[in-house]
PDB file of C-alpha atoms in Angstrom:
ATOM      1  CA  MET A   1      -3.610   4.226  -3.221  1.00 64.00           C
ATOM      2  CA  LEU A   2      -5.862   6.098  -0.356  1.00 66.00           C
ATOM      3  CA  GLY A   3      -4.783   9.340  -2.082  1.00 67.00           C
ATOM      4  CA  LEU A   4      -6.253   8.377  -5.450  1.00 65.00           C
ATOM      5  CA  LEU A   5      -9.401   7.809  -4.091  1.00 68.00           C
ATOM      6  CA  GLY A   6     -12.347  10.296  -3.333  1.00 69.00           C
ATOM      7  CA  GLU A   7     -13.234  11.500   0.025  1.00 76.00           C
ATOM      8  CA  ARG A   8     -16.472   9.371   0.572  1.00 73.00           C
ATOM      9  CA  GLU A   9     -14.608   6.139  -0.569  1.00 69.00           C
ATOM     10  CA  ARG A  10     -11.385   6.905   1.569  1.00 73.00           C
ATOM     11  CA  SER A  11     -13.651   7.605   4.063  1.00 79.00           C
ATOM     12  CA  ALA A  12     -15.530   4.454   3.867  1.00 74.00           C
ATOM     13  CA  LEU A  13     -12.223   2.643   3.573  1.00 75.00           C
ATOM     14  CA  LEU A  14     -10.922   3.982   6.819  1.00 79.00           C
ATOM     15  CA  ARG A  15     -14.018   2.998   8.608  1.00 80.00           C
ATOM     16  CA  VAL A  16     -13.917  -0.815   7.787  1.00 81.00           C
ATOM     17  CA  GLY A  17     -10.202  -1.381   7.690  1.00 86.00           C
ATOM     18  CA  ILE A  18      -9.060  -3.615  10.713  1.00 92.00           C
ATOM     19  CA  ARG A  19      -6.127  -2.159  12.234  1.00 94.00           C
ATOM     20  CA  ARG A  20      -3.316  -4.908  13.080  1.00 95.00           C
ATOM     21  CA  ARG A  21       0.144  -3.975  14.849  1.00 97.00           C
ATOM     22  CA  PHE A  22       2.975  -6.365  14.488  1.00 97.00           C
ATOM     23  CA  SER A  23       6.195  -6.894  16.530  1.00 95.00           C
ATOM     24  CA  ARG A  24       9.874  -7.315  15.222  1.00 89.00           C
ATOM     25  CA  GLY A  25       9.956 -10.474  13.065  1.00 90.00           C
ATOM     26  CA  GLU A  26       6.486 -11.177  13.070  1.00 95.00           C
ATOM     27  CA  VAL A  27       4.464 -12.805   9.896  1.00 95.00           C
ATOM     28  CA  VAL A  28       1.824 -11.173   8.623  1.00 96.00           C
ATOM     29  CA  PHE A  29       1.539 -14.287   6.032  1.00 95.00           C
ATOM     30  CA  HIS A  30       2.992 -16.748   4.819  1.00 93.00           C
ATOM     31  CA  GLU A  31       3.770 -17.830   0.870  1.00 91.00           C
ATOM     32  CA  GLY A  32       1.384 -20.054   0.153  1.00 90.00           C
ATOM     33  CA  ASP A  33      -1.416 -19.240   2.605  1.00 92.00           C
ATOM     34  CA  PRO A  34      -4.815 -18.598   1.072  1.00 89.00           C
ATOM     35  CA  GLY A  35      -5.815 -14.778   1.237  1.00 87.00           C
ATOM     36  CA  ASP A  36      -8.342 -12.589   1.519  1.00 87.00           C
ATOM     37  CA  SER A  37      -7.163  -9.059   2.395  1.00 90.00           C
ATOM     38  CA  LEU A  38      -4.581  -6.486   1.682  1.00 89.00           C
ATOM     39  CA  HIS A  39      -2.843  -4.583   3.949  1.00 93.00           C
ATOM     40  CA  ILE A  40      -2.181  -0.532   4.048  1.00 91.00           C
ATOM     41  CA  VAL A  41       0.950  -0.189   5.997  1.00 92.00           C
ATOM     42  CA  THR A  42       0.381   2.773   8.265  1.00 90.00           C
ATOM     43  CA  HIS A  43       3.532   2.561  10.335  1.00 90.00           C
ATOM     44  CA  GLY A  44       6.961   0.717  10.152  1.00 89.00           C
ATOM     45  CA  ALA A  45       8.326  -1.612   7.597  1.00 89.00           C
ATOM     46  CA  PHE A  46       7.439  -4.878   6.311  1.00 92.00           C
ATOM     47  CA  ILE A  47       9.476  -6.864   4.005  1.00 90.00           C
ATOM     48  CA  ALA A  48       8.251  -9.717   1.371  1.00 89.00           C
ATOM     49  CA  ARG A  49      10.385 -12.590   1.227  1.00 85.00           C
ATOM     50  CA  THR A  50      10.121 -15.794  -1.301  1.00 83.00           C
ATOM     51  CA  SER A  51      12.238 -19.039  -1.974  1.00 74.00           C
ATOM     52  CA  SER A  52      14.339 -19.284  -5.269  1.00 66.00           C
ATOM     53  CA  THR A  53      14.166 -22.782  -6.941  1.00 63.00           C
ATOM     54  CA  THR A  54      17.602 -23.589  -5.280  1.00 65.00           C
ATOM     55  CA  GLY A  55      15.656 -22.737  -1.653  1.00 67.00           C
ATOM     56  CA  GLU A  56      17.323 -19.848  -0.945  1.00 67.00           C
ATOM     57  CA  VAL A  57      15.492 -16.869   0.603  1.00 68.00           C
ATOM     58  CA  ILE A  58      15.388 -13.800  -1.613  1.00 70.00           C
ATOM     59  CA  ALA A  59      13.604 -10.379  -0.461  1.00 71.00           C
ATOM     60  CA  VAL A  60      11.210  -9.403  -3.217  1.00 74.00           C
ATOM     61  CA  ASN A  61      10.020  -5.772  -2.099  1.00 83.00           C
ATOM     62  CA  VAL A  62      10.174  -3.520   1.373  1.00 87.00           C
ATOM     63  CA  PHE A  63       6.690  -1.785   1.921  1.00 89.00           C
ATOM     64  CA  GLY A  64       6.948   1.307   4.099  1.00 87.00           C
ATOM     65  CA  PRO A  65       3.993   3.575   5.392  1.00 87.00           C
ATOM     66  CA  GLY A  66       1.461   4.465   2.648  1.00 83.00           C
ATOM     67  CA  ASP A  67       2.544   1.280   0.374  1.00 86.00           C
ATOM     68  CA  VAL A  68       0.247  -1.480  -0.014  1.00 87.00           C
ATOM     69  CA  PHE A  69       0.640  -5.387  -0.340  1.00 90.00           C
ATOM     70  CA  GLY A  70      -1.263  -8.609  -0.315  1.00 88.00           C
ATOM     71  CA  GLU A  71      -3.741  -7.043  -3.076  1.00 83.00           C
ATOM     72  CA  MET A  72      -3.293  -9.808  -5.770  1.00 81.00           C
ATOM     73  CA  VAL A  73      -5.369 -12.760  -3.935  1.00 80.00           C
ATOM     74  CA  LEU A  74      -8.111 -10.043  -4.000  1.00 78.00           C
ATOM     75  CA  LEU A  75      -8.188  -9.941  -7.853  1.00 76.00           C
ATOM     76  CA  ASN A  76      -8.067 -13.398  -8.712  1.00 77.00           C
ATOM     77  CA  PRO A  77     -10.074 -15.599  -5.917  1.00 75.00           C
ATOM     78  CA  GLY A  78      -8.939 -18.620  -4.748  1.00 78.00           C
ATOM     79  CA  ALA A  79      -5.027 -17.567  -5.207  1.00 82.00           C
ATOM     80  CA  ARG A  80      -2.558 -18.158  -2.636  1.00 88.00           C
ATOM     81  CA  ARG A  81      -0.055 -15.959  -1.101  1.00 90.00           C
ATOM     82  CA  SER A  82       2.960 -15.425  -3.574  1.00 86.00           C
ATOM     83  CA  ALA A  83       5.346 -14.272  -0.657  1.00 88.00           C
ATOM     84  CA  THR A  84       5.872 -14.189   2.846  1.00 92.00           C
ATOM     85  CA  VAL A  85       5.764 -10.703   4.628  1.00 94.00           C
ATOM     86  CA  VAL A  86       7.189 -10.089   7.638  1.00 93.00           C
ATOM     87  CA  SER A  87       7.580  -6.620   9.647  1.00 93.00           C
ATOM     88  CA  HIS A  88      10.775  -5.365   9.990  1.00 87.00           C
ATOM     89  CA  GLY A  89      10.658  -4.217  13.441  1.00 84.00           C
ATOM     90  CA  ARG A  90       7.357  -2.349  15.243  1.00 89.00           C
ATOM     91  CA  GLY A  91       4.679  -1.579  12.451  1.00 93.00           C
ATOM     92  CA  ALA A  92       0.718  -1.436  11.823  1.00 96.00           C
ATOM     93  CA  THR A  93      -1.255  -1.874   8.684  1.00 95.00           C
ATOM     94  CA  LEU A  94      -4.939  -1.329   7.737  1.00 92.00           C
ATOM     95  CA  MET A  95      -6.029  -4.473   7.046  1.00 94.00           C
ATOM     96  CA  ILE A  96      -9.254  -4.269   3.975  1.00 89.00           C
ATOM     97  CA  GLY A  97     -11.306  -7.806   3.814  1.00 88.00           C
ATOM     98  CA  ARG A  98     -12.370  -9.055   0.456  1.00 85.00           C
ATOM     99  CA  GLY A  99     -15.805  -8.134   1.177  1.00 84.00           C
ATOM    100  CA  GLN A 100     -14.963  -4.567   1.830  1.00 82.00           C
ATOM    101  CA  PHE A 101     -12.671  -4.606  -1.154  1.00 81.00           C
ATOM    102  CA  GLU A 102     -15.409  -5.530  -3.611  1.00 82.00           C
ATOM    103  CA  ALA A 103     -17.982  -3.361  -2.016  1.00 80.00           C
ATOM    104  CA  LEU A 104     -15.450  -0.484  -2.657  1.00 77.00           C
ATOM    105  CA  ARG A 105     -14.882  -1.096  -6.173  1.00 77.00           C
ATOM    106  CA  ALA A 106     -18.740  -1.482  -6.994  1.00 79.00           C
ATOM    107  CA  GLY A 107     -19.125   2.177  -5.400  1.00 73.00           C
ATOM    108  CA  ASP A 108     -15.908   3.597  -7.189  1.00 71.00           C
ATOM    109  CA  THR A 109     -14.584   2.977 -10.864  1.00 72.00           C
ATOM    110  CA  ASN A 110     -11.532   4.761  -9.862  1.00 72.00           C
ATOM    111  CA  VAL A 111     -10.107   1.799  -7.570  1.00 73.00           C
ATOM    112  CA  ASP A 112      -9.849  -0.244 -10.736  1.00 74.00           C
ATOM    113  CA  ARG A 113      -7.677   2.464 -12.475  1.00 75.00           C
ATOM    114  CA  VAL A 114      -5.698   2.792  -9.192  1.00 73.00           C
ATOM    115  CA  LEU A 115      -5.262  -1.070  -8.881  1.00 75.00           C
ATOM    116  CA  LEU A 116      -3.686  -1.004 -12.313  1.00 77.00           C
ATOM    117  CA  ALA A 117      -1.220   1.759 -11.896  1.00 76.00           C
ATOM    118  CA  MET A 118      -0.280   0.138  -8.983  1.00 75.00           C
ATOM    119  CA  LEU A 119       0.078  -3.363 -10.445  1.00 76.00           C
ATOM    120  CA  ALA A 120       1.987  -1.909 -13.441  1.00 78.00           C
ATOM    121  CA  GLU A 121       4.568  -0.241 -11.126  1.00 76.00           C
ATOM    122  CA  ARG A 122       4.832  -3.126  -9.185  1.00 74.00           C
ATOM    123  CA  ASN A 123       5.529  -4.960 -12.596  1.00 75.00           C
ATOM    124  CA  ARG A 124       8.374  -2.174 -13.300  1.00 78.00           C
ATOM    125  CA  ALA A 125       9.988  -2.261  -9.871  1.00 74.00           C
ATOM    126  CA  LEU A 126      10.273  -6.258 -10.045  1.00 73.00           C
ATOM    127  CA  THR A 127      11.754  -6.245 -13.300  1.00 76.00           C
ATOM    128  CA  ALA A 128      14.380  -3.686 -12.801  1.00 73.00           C
ATOM    129  CA  GLN A 129      15.311  -5.659  -9.411  1.00 71.00           C
ATOM    130  CA  LEU A 130      15.703  -8.295 -11.572  1.00 71.00           C
ATOM    131  CA  VAL A 131      17.866  -6.995 -14.152  1.00 73.00           C
ATOM    132  CA  GLU A 132      19.975  -5.400 -11.302  1.00 70.00           C
ATOM    133  CA  LEU A 133      20.305  -8.952  -9.655  1.00 70.00           C
ATOM    134  CA  LEU A 134      21.509 -10.473 -12.656  1.00 70.00           C
ATOM    135  CA  SER A 135      23.953  -7.561 -14.459  1.00 74.00           C
ATOM    136  CA  THR A 136      25.108  -5.035 -11.092  1.00 81.00           C
ATOM    137  CA  PRO A 137      27.874  -5.783  -9.526  1.00 88.00           C
ATOM    138  CA  VAL A 138      27.541  -6.855  -5.598  1.00 89.00           C
ATOM    139  CA  GLU A 139      29.081  -3.572  -4.556  1.00 90.00           C
ATOM    140  CA  GLN A 140      26.402  -1.447  -6.174  1.00 90.00           C
ATOM    141  CA  ARG A 141      23.340  -3.374  -5.199  1.00 89.00           C
ATOM    142  CA  VAL A 142      24.415  -3.079  -1.935  1.00 92.00           C
ATOM    143  CA  CYS A 143      24.274   0.641  -1.879  1.00 92.00           C
ATOM    144  CA  ARG A 144      21.381   0.859  -4.111  1.00 90.00           C
ATOM    145  CA  ARG A 145      19.415  -1.757  -1.307  1.00 89.00           C
ATOM    146  CA  LEU A 146      20.500   0.330   1.701  1.00 92.00           C
ATOM    147  CA  LEU A 147      19.127   3.951  -0.089  1.00 91.00           C
ATOM    148  CA  ALA A 148      16.122   2.408  -1.397  1.00 86.00           C
ATOM    149  CA  PHE A 149      15.052   1.041   2.343  1.00 87.00           C
ATOM    150  CA  SER A 150      16.299   4.342   3.788  1.00 87.00           C
ATOM    151  CA  GLN A 151      13.722   5.913   1.403  1.00 82.00           C
ATOM    152  CA  ALA A 152      11.214   3.046   1.684  1.00 78.00           C
ATOM    153  CA  VAL A 153      11.105   3.835   5.565  1.00 74.00           C
ATOM    154  CA  GLY A 154      13.058   6.567   6.654  1.00 67.00           C
ATOM    155  CA  VAL A 155      15.772   6.807   9.235  1.00 56.00           C
ATOM    156  CA  THR A 156      15.452   6.239  12.851  1.00 52.00           C
ATOM    157  CA  SER A 157      16.718   9.805  14.127  1.00 54.00           C
ATOM    158  CA  PRO A 158      17.714  13.097  13.136  1.00 57.00           C
ATOM    159  CA  GLU A 159      21.041  11.620  12.741  1.00 66.00           C
ATOM    160  CA  GLY A 160      20.682   9.626   9.919  1.00 71.00           C
ATOM    161  CA  TRP A 161      20.815   6.355  11.446  1.00 85.00           C
ATOM    162  CA  VAL A 162      18.669   3.056   9.440  1.00 86.00           C
ATOM    163  CA  THR A 163      17.738   0.246  11.410  1.00 85.00           C
ATOM    164  CA  LEU A 164      18.324  -2.653   9.223  1.00 86.00           C
ATOM    165  CA  ASN A 165      20.919  -5.356  10.298  1.00 87.00           C
ATOM    166  CA  GLN A 166      23.227  -6.979   7.603  1.00 90.00           C
ATOM    167  CA  ALA A 167      21.833 -10.016   7.110  1.00 86.00           C
ATOM    168  CA  ASP A 168      18.277  -8.270   5.943  1.00 85.00           C
ATOM    169  CA  LEU A 169      20.551  -6.283   3.861  1.00 89.00           C
ATOM    170  CA  ALA A 170      22.194  -8.968   2.349  1.00 88.00           C
ATOM    171  CA  THR A 171      19.043 -10.754   1.524  1.00 83.00           C
ATOM    172  CA  LEU A 172      17.643  -7.642  -0.415  1.00 84.00           C
ATOM    173  CA  ALA A 173      20.838  -7.376  -2.214  1.00 86.00           C
ATOM    174  CA  GLY A 174      20.985 -10.900  -3.026  1.00 81.00           C
ATOM    175  CA  THR A 175      24.289 -11.856  -1.547  1.00 85.00           C
ATOM    176  CA  THR A 176      25.667 -13.162   1.649  1.00 87.00           C
ATOM    177  CA  ARG A 177      26.101 -11.438   4.564  1.00 90.00           C
ATOM    178  CA  SER A 178      29.888 -11.492   4.471  1.00 93.00           C
ATOM    179  CA  THR A 179      29.872 -10.216   1.290  1.00 93.00           C
ATOM    180  CA  VAL A 180      27.669  -7.243   2.972  1.00 93.00           C
ATOM    181  CA  ASN A 181      30.121  -6.560   5.551  1.00 95.00           C
ATOM    182  CA  ARG A 182      32.800  -6.163   3.321  1.00 94.00           C
ATOM    183  CA  VAL A 183      31.302  -3.661   1.105  1.00 94.00           C
ATOM    184  CA  LEU A 184      30.168  -1.978   4.552  1.00 95.00           C
ATOM    185  CA  ARG A 185      33.241  -1.832   6.004  1.00 95.00           C
ATOM    186  CA  ARG A 186      34.781  -0.141   2.290  1.00 93.00           C
ATOM    187  CA  ALA A 187      32.269   2.508   2.454  1.00 93.00           C
ATOM    188  CA  GLN A 188      32.958   3.036   6.444  1.00 95.00           C
ATOM    189  CA  ASP A 189      36.703   3.469   5.705  1.00 94.00           C
ATOM    190  CA  ARG A 190      35.477   6.086   2.811  1.00 93.00           C
ATOM    191  CA  GLY A 191      33.463   8.045   5.527  1.00 93.00           C
ATOM    192  CA  LEU A 192      30.239   7.457   3.636  1.00 93.00           C
ATOM    193  CA  ILE A 193      28.398   5.629   6.306  1.00 93.00           C
ATOM    194  CA  GLU A 194      28.907   4.569  10.294  1.00 93.00           C
ATOM    195  CA  LEU A 195      28.201   0.949  11.204  1.00 93.00           C
ATOM    196  CA  ALA A 196      26.698  -0.154  14.833  1.00 91.00           C
ATOM    197  CA  ARG A 197      24.816  -3.330  15.843  1.00 89.00           C
ATOM    198  CA  GLY A 198      21.551  -3.266  13.720  1.00 86.00           C
ATOM    199  CA  ARG A 199      21.975  -0.082  12.514  1.00 89.00           C
ATOM    200  CA  ILE A 200      23.623   1.693   9.946  1.00 93.00           C
ATOM    201  CA  HIS A 201      24.341   5.590   9.714  1.00 92.00           C
ATOM    202  CA  LEU A 202      24.179   7.620   6.253  1.00 91.00           C
ATOM    203  CA  VAL A 203      26.994   9.709   7.200  1.00 90.00           C
ATOM    204  CA  ASP A 204      27.101  11.111   3.518  1.00 91.00           C
ATOM    205  CA  GLU A 205      24.398  10.347   1.437  1.00 89.00           C
ATOM    206  CA  PRO A 206      24.994  12.123  -1.302  1.00 91.00           C
ATOM    207  CA  ALA A 207      28.080  10.589  -1.874  1.00 91.00           C
ATOM    208  CA  LEU A 208      27.128   6.768  -1.277  1.00 91.00           C
ATOM    209  CA  ARG A 209      24.259   7.495  -4.260  1.00 90.00           C
ATOM    210  CA  VAL A 210      27.231   8.235  -6.513  1.00 90.00           C
ATOM    211  CA  ARG A 211      28.945   5.172  -5.298  1.00 87.00           C
ATOM    212  CA  ALA A 212      25.582   3.389  -5.826  1.00 87.00           C
ATOM    213  CA  GLN A 213      26.244   4.346  -9.787  1.00 83.00           C
ATOM    214  CA  ALA A 214      29.753   3.227  -9.951  1.00 67.00           C
ATOM    215  CA  THR A 215      31.023   0.876 -12.227  1.00 46.00           C
ATOM    216  CA  ALA A 216      34.010  -0.761  -9.756  1.00 43.00           C
ATOM    217  CA  ARG A 217      33.594  -4.143  -9.175  1.00 41.00           C
ATOM    218  CA  LEU A 218      34.302  -5.367  -5.504  1.00 39.00           C
ATOM    219  CA  ARG A 219      37.337  -6.839  -5.019  1.00 35.00           C
TER     220      ARG A 219
END
């Protein structure tokens, strides 16, 4: 978002933004809350979760550095948050309020173009995720969500460790923790990953990507 704005507007946005810091598991906002701000991720990872009609918690998105969340409420006054956003670990955002955002839109017509591009990409990603959830074998989904999370937030060490526990990965993949455990154990037996408490080591990422595209079902 910042990269698509002009230098003057970008500097103005950075000046008026409020820097927020979050600890692991801290909620940025809850589903159904009224909203008056968007957040630009500057550090860490944030997971957006919502509830299905059956009461199950579903992870609908992961936001890493440079990503934006919460912008929808600024486009529709009176709208409420459509998901709960939680900090995955220690994280930080730049929070932009409605007044500052509207002033930015009034001063730079490129902002609306940027917003349309963001919303189009968000819609495309959510549609692809829904298709994947309905039609992709669970083993592929787990591998894909692990790789996507790693790409979104980066690894936590040069050795390729990703800080992600199996319960969170299960939420991202739309399955159970026990199923995720079976998939990961199988990948570990193949030498693709290494498991530790709350962390996953991507030992052979290229082979894991091949596995993510495989058609074999979990047995």
